[in-house]
Coordinates of C-alpha atoms in Angstrom, one line a residue:
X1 CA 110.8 -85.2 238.6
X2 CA 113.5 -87.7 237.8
X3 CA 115.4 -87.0 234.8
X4 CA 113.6 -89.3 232.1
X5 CA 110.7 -87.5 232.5
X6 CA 112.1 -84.0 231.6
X7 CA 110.2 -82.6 228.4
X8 CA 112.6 -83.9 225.2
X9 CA 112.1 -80.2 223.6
X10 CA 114.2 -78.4 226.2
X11 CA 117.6 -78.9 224.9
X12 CA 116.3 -77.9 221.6
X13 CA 114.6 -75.4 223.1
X14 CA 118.2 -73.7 224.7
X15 CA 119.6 -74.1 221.4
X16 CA 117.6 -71.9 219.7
X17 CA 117.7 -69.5 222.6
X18 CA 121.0 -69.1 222.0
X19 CA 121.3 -69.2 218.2
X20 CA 118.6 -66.1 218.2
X21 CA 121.6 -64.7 221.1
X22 CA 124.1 -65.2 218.4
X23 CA 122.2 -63.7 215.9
X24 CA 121.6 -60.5 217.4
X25 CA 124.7 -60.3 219.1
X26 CA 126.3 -60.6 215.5
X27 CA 123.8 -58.1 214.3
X28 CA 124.9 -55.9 217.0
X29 CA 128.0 -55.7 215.9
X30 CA 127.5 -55.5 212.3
X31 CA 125.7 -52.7 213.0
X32 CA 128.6 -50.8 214.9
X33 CA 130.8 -51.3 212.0
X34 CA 128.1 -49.4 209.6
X35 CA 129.2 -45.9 210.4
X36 CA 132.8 -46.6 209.4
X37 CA 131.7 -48.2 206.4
X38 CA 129.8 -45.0 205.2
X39 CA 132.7 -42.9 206.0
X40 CA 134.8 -45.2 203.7
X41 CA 132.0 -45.3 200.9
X42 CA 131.6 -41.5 201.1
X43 CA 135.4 -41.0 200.8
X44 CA 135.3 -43.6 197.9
X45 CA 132.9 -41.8 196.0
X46 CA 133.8 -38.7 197.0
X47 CA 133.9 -36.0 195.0
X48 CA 130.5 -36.1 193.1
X49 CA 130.5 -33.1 192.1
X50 CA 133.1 -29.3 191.5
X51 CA 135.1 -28.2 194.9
X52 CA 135.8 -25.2 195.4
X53 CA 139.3 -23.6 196.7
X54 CA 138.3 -20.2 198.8
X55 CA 141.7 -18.6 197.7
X56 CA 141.9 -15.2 200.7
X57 CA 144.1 -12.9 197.9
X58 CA 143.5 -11.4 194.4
X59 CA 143.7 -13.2 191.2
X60 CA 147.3 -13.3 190.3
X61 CA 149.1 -13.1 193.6
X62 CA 151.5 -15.7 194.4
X63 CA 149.2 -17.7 196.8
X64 CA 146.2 -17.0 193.6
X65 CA 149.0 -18.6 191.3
X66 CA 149.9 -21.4 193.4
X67 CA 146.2 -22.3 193.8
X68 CA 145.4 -22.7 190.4
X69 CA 148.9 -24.2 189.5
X70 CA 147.7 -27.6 191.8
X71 CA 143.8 -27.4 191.0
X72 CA 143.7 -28.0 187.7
X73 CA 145.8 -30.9 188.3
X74 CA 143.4 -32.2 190.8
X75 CA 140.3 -31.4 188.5
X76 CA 142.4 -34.1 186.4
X77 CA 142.3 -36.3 189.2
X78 CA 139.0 -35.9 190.4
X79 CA 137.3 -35.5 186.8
X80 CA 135.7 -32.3 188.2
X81 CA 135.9 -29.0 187.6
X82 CA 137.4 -26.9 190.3
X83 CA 136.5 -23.6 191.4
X84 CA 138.9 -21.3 192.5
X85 CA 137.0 -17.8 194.8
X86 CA 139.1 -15.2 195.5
X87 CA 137.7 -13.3 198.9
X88 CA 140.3 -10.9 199.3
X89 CA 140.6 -8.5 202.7
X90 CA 142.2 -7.6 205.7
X91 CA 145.4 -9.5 205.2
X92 CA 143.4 -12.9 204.1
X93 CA 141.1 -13.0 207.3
X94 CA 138.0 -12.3 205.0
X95 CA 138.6 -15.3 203.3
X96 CA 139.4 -17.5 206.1
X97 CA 136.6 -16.8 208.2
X98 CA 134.4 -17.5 205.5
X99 CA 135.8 -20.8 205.0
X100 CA 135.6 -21.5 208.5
X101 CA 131.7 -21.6 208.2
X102 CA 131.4 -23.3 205.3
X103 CA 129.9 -27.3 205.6
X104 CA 132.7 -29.6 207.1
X105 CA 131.8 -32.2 203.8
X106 CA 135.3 -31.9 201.5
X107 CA 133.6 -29.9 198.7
X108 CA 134.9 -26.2 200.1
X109 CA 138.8 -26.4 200.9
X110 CA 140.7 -22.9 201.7
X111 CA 143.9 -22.0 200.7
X112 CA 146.0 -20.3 203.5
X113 CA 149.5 -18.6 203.5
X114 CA 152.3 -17.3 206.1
X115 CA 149.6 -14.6 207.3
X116 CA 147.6 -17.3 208.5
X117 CA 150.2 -17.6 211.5
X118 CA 151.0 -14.3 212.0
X119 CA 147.8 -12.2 212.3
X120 CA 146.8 -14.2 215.4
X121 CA 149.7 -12.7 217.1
X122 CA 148.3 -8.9 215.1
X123 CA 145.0 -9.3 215.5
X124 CA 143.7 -11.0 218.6
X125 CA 139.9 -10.3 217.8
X126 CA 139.5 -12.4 215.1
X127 CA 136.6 -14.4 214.5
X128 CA 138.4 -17.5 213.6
X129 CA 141.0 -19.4 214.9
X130 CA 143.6 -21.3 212.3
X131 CA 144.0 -24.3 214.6
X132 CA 140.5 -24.9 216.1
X133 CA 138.3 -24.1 212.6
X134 CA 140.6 -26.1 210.7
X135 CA 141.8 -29.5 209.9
X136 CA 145.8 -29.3 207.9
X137 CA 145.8 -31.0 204.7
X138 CA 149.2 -30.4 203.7
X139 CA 151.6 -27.5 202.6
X140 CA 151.7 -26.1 199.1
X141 CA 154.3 -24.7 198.1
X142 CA 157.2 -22.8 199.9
X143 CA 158.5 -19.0 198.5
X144 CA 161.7 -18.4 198.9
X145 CA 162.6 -14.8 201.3
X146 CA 165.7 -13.4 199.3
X147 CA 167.8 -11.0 201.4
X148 CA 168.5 -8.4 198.4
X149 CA 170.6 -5.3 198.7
X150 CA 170.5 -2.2 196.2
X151 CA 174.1 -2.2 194.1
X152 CA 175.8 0.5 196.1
X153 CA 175.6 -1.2 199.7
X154 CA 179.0 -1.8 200.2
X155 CA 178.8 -5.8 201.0
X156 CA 179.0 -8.9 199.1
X157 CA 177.6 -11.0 201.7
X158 CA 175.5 -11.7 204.8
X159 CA 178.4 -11.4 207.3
X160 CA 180.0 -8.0 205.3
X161 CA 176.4 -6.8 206.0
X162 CA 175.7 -7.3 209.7
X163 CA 179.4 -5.8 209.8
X164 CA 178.8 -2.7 208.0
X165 CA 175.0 -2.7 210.2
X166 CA 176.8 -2.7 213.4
X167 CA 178.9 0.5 212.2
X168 CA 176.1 2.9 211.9
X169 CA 175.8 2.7 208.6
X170 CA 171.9 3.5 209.2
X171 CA 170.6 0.8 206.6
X172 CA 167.1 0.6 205.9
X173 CA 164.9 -2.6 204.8
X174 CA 161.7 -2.6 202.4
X175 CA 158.8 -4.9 202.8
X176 CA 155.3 -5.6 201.1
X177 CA 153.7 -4.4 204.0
X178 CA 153.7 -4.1 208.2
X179 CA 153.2 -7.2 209.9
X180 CA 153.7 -9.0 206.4
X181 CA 156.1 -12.1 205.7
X182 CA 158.9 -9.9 204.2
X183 CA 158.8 -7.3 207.0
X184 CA 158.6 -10.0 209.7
X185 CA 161.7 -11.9 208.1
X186 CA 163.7 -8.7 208.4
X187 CA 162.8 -8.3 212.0
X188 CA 163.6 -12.2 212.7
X189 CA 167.4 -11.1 210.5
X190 CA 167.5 -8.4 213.0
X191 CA 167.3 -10.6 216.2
X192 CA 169.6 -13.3 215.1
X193 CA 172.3 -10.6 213.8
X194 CA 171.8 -8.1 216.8
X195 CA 171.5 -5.0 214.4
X196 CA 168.7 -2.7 214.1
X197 CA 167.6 -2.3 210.2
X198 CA 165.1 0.2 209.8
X199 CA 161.7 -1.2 208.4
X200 CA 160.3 1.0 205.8
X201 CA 156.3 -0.6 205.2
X202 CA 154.7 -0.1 201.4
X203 CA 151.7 -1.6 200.6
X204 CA 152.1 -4.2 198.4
X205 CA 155.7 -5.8 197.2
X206 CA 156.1 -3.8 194.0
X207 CA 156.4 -0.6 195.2
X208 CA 159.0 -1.7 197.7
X209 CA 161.1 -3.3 195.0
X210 CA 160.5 -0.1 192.9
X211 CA 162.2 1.5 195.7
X212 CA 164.7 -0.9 196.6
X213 CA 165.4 -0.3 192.6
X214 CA 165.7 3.8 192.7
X215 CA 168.3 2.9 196.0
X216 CA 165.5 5.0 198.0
X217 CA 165.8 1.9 200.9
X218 CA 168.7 -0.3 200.7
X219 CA 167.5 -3.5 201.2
X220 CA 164.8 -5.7 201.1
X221 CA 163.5 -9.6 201.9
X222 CA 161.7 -10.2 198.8
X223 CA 160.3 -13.1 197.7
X224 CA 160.9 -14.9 194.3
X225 CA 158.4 -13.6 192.7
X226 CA 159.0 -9.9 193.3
X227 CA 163.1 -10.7 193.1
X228 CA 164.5 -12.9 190.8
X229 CA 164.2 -11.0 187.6
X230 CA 165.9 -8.3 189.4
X231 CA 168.7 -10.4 190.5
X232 CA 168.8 -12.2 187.0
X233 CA 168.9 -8.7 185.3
X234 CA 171.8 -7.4 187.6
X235 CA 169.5 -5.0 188.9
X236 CA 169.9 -5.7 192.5
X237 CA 172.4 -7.9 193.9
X238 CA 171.7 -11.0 196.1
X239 CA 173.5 -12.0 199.7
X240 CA 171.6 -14.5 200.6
X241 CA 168.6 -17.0 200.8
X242 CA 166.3 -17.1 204.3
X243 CA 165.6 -20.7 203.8
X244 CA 167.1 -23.5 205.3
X245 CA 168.1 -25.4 202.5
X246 CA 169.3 -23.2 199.5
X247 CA 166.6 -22.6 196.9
X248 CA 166.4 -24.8 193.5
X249 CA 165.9 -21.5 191.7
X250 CA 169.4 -20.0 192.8
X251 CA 171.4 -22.6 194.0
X252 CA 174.6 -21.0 194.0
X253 CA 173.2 -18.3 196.4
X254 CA 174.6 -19.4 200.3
X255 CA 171.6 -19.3 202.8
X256 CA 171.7 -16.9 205.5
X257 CA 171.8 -19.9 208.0
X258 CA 175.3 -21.1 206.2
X259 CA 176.6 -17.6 206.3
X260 CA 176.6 -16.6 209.7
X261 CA 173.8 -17.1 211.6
X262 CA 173.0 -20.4 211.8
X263 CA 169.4 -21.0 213.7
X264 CA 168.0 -18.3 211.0
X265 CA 165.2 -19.2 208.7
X266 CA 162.2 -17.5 207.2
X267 CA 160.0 -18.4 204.1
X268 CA 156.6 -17.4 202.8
X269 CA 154.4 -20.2 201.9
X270 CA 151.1 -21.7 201.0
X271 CA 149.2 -24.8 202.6
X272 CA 145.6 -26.1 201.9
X273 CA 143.2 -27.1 204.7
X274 CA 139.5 -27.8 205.3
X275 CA 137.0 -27.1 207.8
X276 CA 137.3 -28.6 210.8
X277 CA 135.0 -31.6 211.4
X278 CA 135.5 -32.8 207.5
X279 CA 135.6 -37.1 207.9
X280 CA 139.0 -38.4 208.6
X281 CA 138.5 -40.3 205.2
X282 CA 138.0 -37.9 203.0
X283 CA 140.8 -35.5 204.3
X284 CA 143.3 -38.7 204.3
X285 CA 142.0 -38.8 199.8
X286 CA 142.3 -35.1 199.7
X287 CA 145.8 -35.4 201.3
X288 CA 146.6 -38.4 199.0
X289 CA 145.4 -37.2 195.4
X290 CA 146.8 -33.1 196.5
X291 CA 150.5 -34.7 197.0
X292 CA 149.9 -36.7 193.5
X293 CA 149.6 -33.1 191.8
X294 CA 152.5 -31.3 193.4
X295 CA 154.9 -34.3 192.4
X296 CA 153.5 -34.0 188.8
X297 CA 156.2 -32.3 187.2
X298 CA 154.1 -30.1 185.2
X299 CA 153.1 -28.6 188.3
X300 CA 156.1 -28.2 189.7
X301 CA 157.7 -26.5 187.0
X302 CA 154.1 -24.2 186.5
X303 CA 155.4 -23.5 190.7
X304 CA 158.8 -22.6 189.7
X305 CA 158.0 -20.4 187.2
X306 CA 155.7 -18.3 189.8
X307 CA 158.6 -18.5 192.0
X308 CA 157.6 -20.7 194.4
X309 CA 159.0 -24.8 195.1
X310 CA 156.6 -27.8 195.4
X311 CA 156.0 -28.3 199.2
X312 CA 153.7 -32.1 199.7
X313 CA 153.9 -33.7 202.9
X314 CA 151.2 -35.2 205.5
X315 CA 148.4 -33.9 207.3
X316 CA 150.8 -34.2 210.3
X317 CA 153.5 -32.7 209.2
X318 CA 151.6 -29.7 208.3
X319 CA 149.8 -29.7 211.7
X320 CA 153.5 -29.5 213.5
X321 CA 155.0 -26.7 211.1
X322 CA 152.0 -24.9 211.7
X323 CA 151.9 -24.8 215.3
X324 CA 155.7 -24.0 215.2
X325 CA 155.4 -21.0 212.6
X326 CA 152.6 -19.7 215.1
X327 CA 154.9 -19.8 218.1
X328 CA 157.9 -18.1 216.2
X329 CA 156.4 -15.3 214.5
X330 CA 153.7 -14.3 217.4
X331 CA 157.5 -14.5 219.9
X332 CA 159.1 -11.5 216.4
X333 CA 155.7 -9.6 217.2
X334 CA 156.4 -9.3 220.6
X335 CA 159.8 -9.0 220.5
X336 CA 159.9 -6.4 217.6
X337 CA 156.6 -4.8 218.9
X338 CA 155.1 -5.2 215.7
X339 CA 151.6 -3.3 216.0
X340 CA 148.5 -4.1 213.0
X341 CA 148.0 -1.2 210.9

């Protein structure tokens, strides 16, 4: 058929063809975008109603104290009430693996500590795992480790310590418990200084520093909490600070790195996380508005007065120094041959 006597609707004909292509091609990808929209709206409207903060400790321990120091901040943020659950047991592992269950949607959040990355390397059982279950949010708040000595050890410092150590002197070291934070950063001193301090467990930080007090053990990591009235009373007499960077609460006091043995650090501390599985978006708002409280100063300063220092960072940060605290206390376990109770 020559060409005039093609039909005159076919051009019109390919057109629309290819507009209704168009169309559904463009609806095609609208449509691919929708699940990242929802994720944004949800983190948007997100939250609608109370969260609650699975805290693994009784009311009024430092990780307890630190919790409610930053939720009611957030519940300022948010415009909701927070709820704070203590599920104490078994060295915080109660409360952890119930968080670890609990719906992946932002409205249950679980406030770990430094036991968190130590009992993996005690307790190899568990039904958890820190790293798999959960997503990081960001630390909390760091607690100082102050090395502490009873007034009639005959040193004035860290390096007149590991001096009189290596002479026999047969010193002995208190902690709040075996396998612990304070006992672990003994054991770390220990393998930095090459000296042997003898590790006296008691359960609970109190009856250590009671103890350390009556000169029954001569000395003890302690945190802030359980030191610094001590120190500030003259009770007890300070040689150092386990941290890196001296502490803000006695900043005249060397740290333990400074004084001798320079790749030394230990610290207790606090960090939030979710479940794992909770959207990218909402963690990224949680991470957001929870580093608005801790650089409230009201906060800070509620922190400081339970001993402990403001500690806001990202979720990858928090990721990294957890995966590194993992690998350097489970390597003290092994090397100390720490055993669970």
């Amino acid at each position: 058929m020559p060409p005039s006597s093609l039909p005159s609707s076919c051009p019109s004909s390919f057109s629309s063809q290819r507009r209704r292509l168009l169309s559904a091609g463009g609806a095609l990808a609208a449509s691919s975008l929708l699940p990242a929209a929802r994720v944004a709206h949800a983190a948007d409207a997100w939250p609608t109603r109370p969260v609650r903060f699975i805290v693994p400790f009784p009311p009024g321990g430092p990780v307890d104290t630190t919790a409610r120091a930053f939720t009611q901040k957030l519940g300022e943020i948010w415009q909701q009430p927070n709820l704070v659950d203590n599920r104490a047991g078994a060295g915080g592992m109660v409360g952890a693996a119930l968080a670890a269950k609990e719906p992946a949607d932002g409205y249950t959040l679980f406030v770990g500590s430094i036991h968190h990355a130590v009992n993996p390397a005690l307790q190899p059982k568990m039904t958890y795992d820190i790293e798999r279950d959960f997503a990081p949010v960001s630390f909390a708040a760091m607690f100082p480790v102050f090395l502490v000595a009873h007034p009639s050890v005959p040193a004035s410092n860290v390096r007149e310590l590991i001096a009189l150590a290596k002479s026999g002197n047969g010193l002995s070291f208190g902690s709040s418990g075996n396998g612990g934070g304070t006992h672990l950063a003994g054991e770390l001193f220990n393998m930095h200084a090459g000296i042997k301090l003898q590790h006296i467990p008691y359960k609970g930080s109190a009856p250590a520093m009671n103890d350390l007090l009556g000169g029954q053990v001569q000395l003890m990591f302690a945190d802030a909490p359980s030191a610094l009235q001590h120190i500030k009373s003259g009770r007890i007499k300070v040689l150092g600070v386990a941290s890196r960077q001296r502490s803000a609460m006695l900043p005249e006091v060397p740290t333990i790195a400074e004084s001798g043995l320079p790749e030394y650090e230990a610290y207790s501390w606090a960090a939030l996380f979710a479940p794992a599985r909770t959207p990218p978006a909402v963690l990224a708002r949680i991470n957001a508005d929870f580093n608005t409280a801790l650089r409230d100063a009201a906060v800070r300063q509620r922190l400081l007065t339970a001993g402990a220092e403001a500690d806001p960072g990202t979720q990858q940060q928090m990721r990294e120094r957890l995966s590194s605290e993992l690998r350097k206390w489970a390597q003290v376990v092994k090397v100390a041959g720490i055993q669970a109770d």
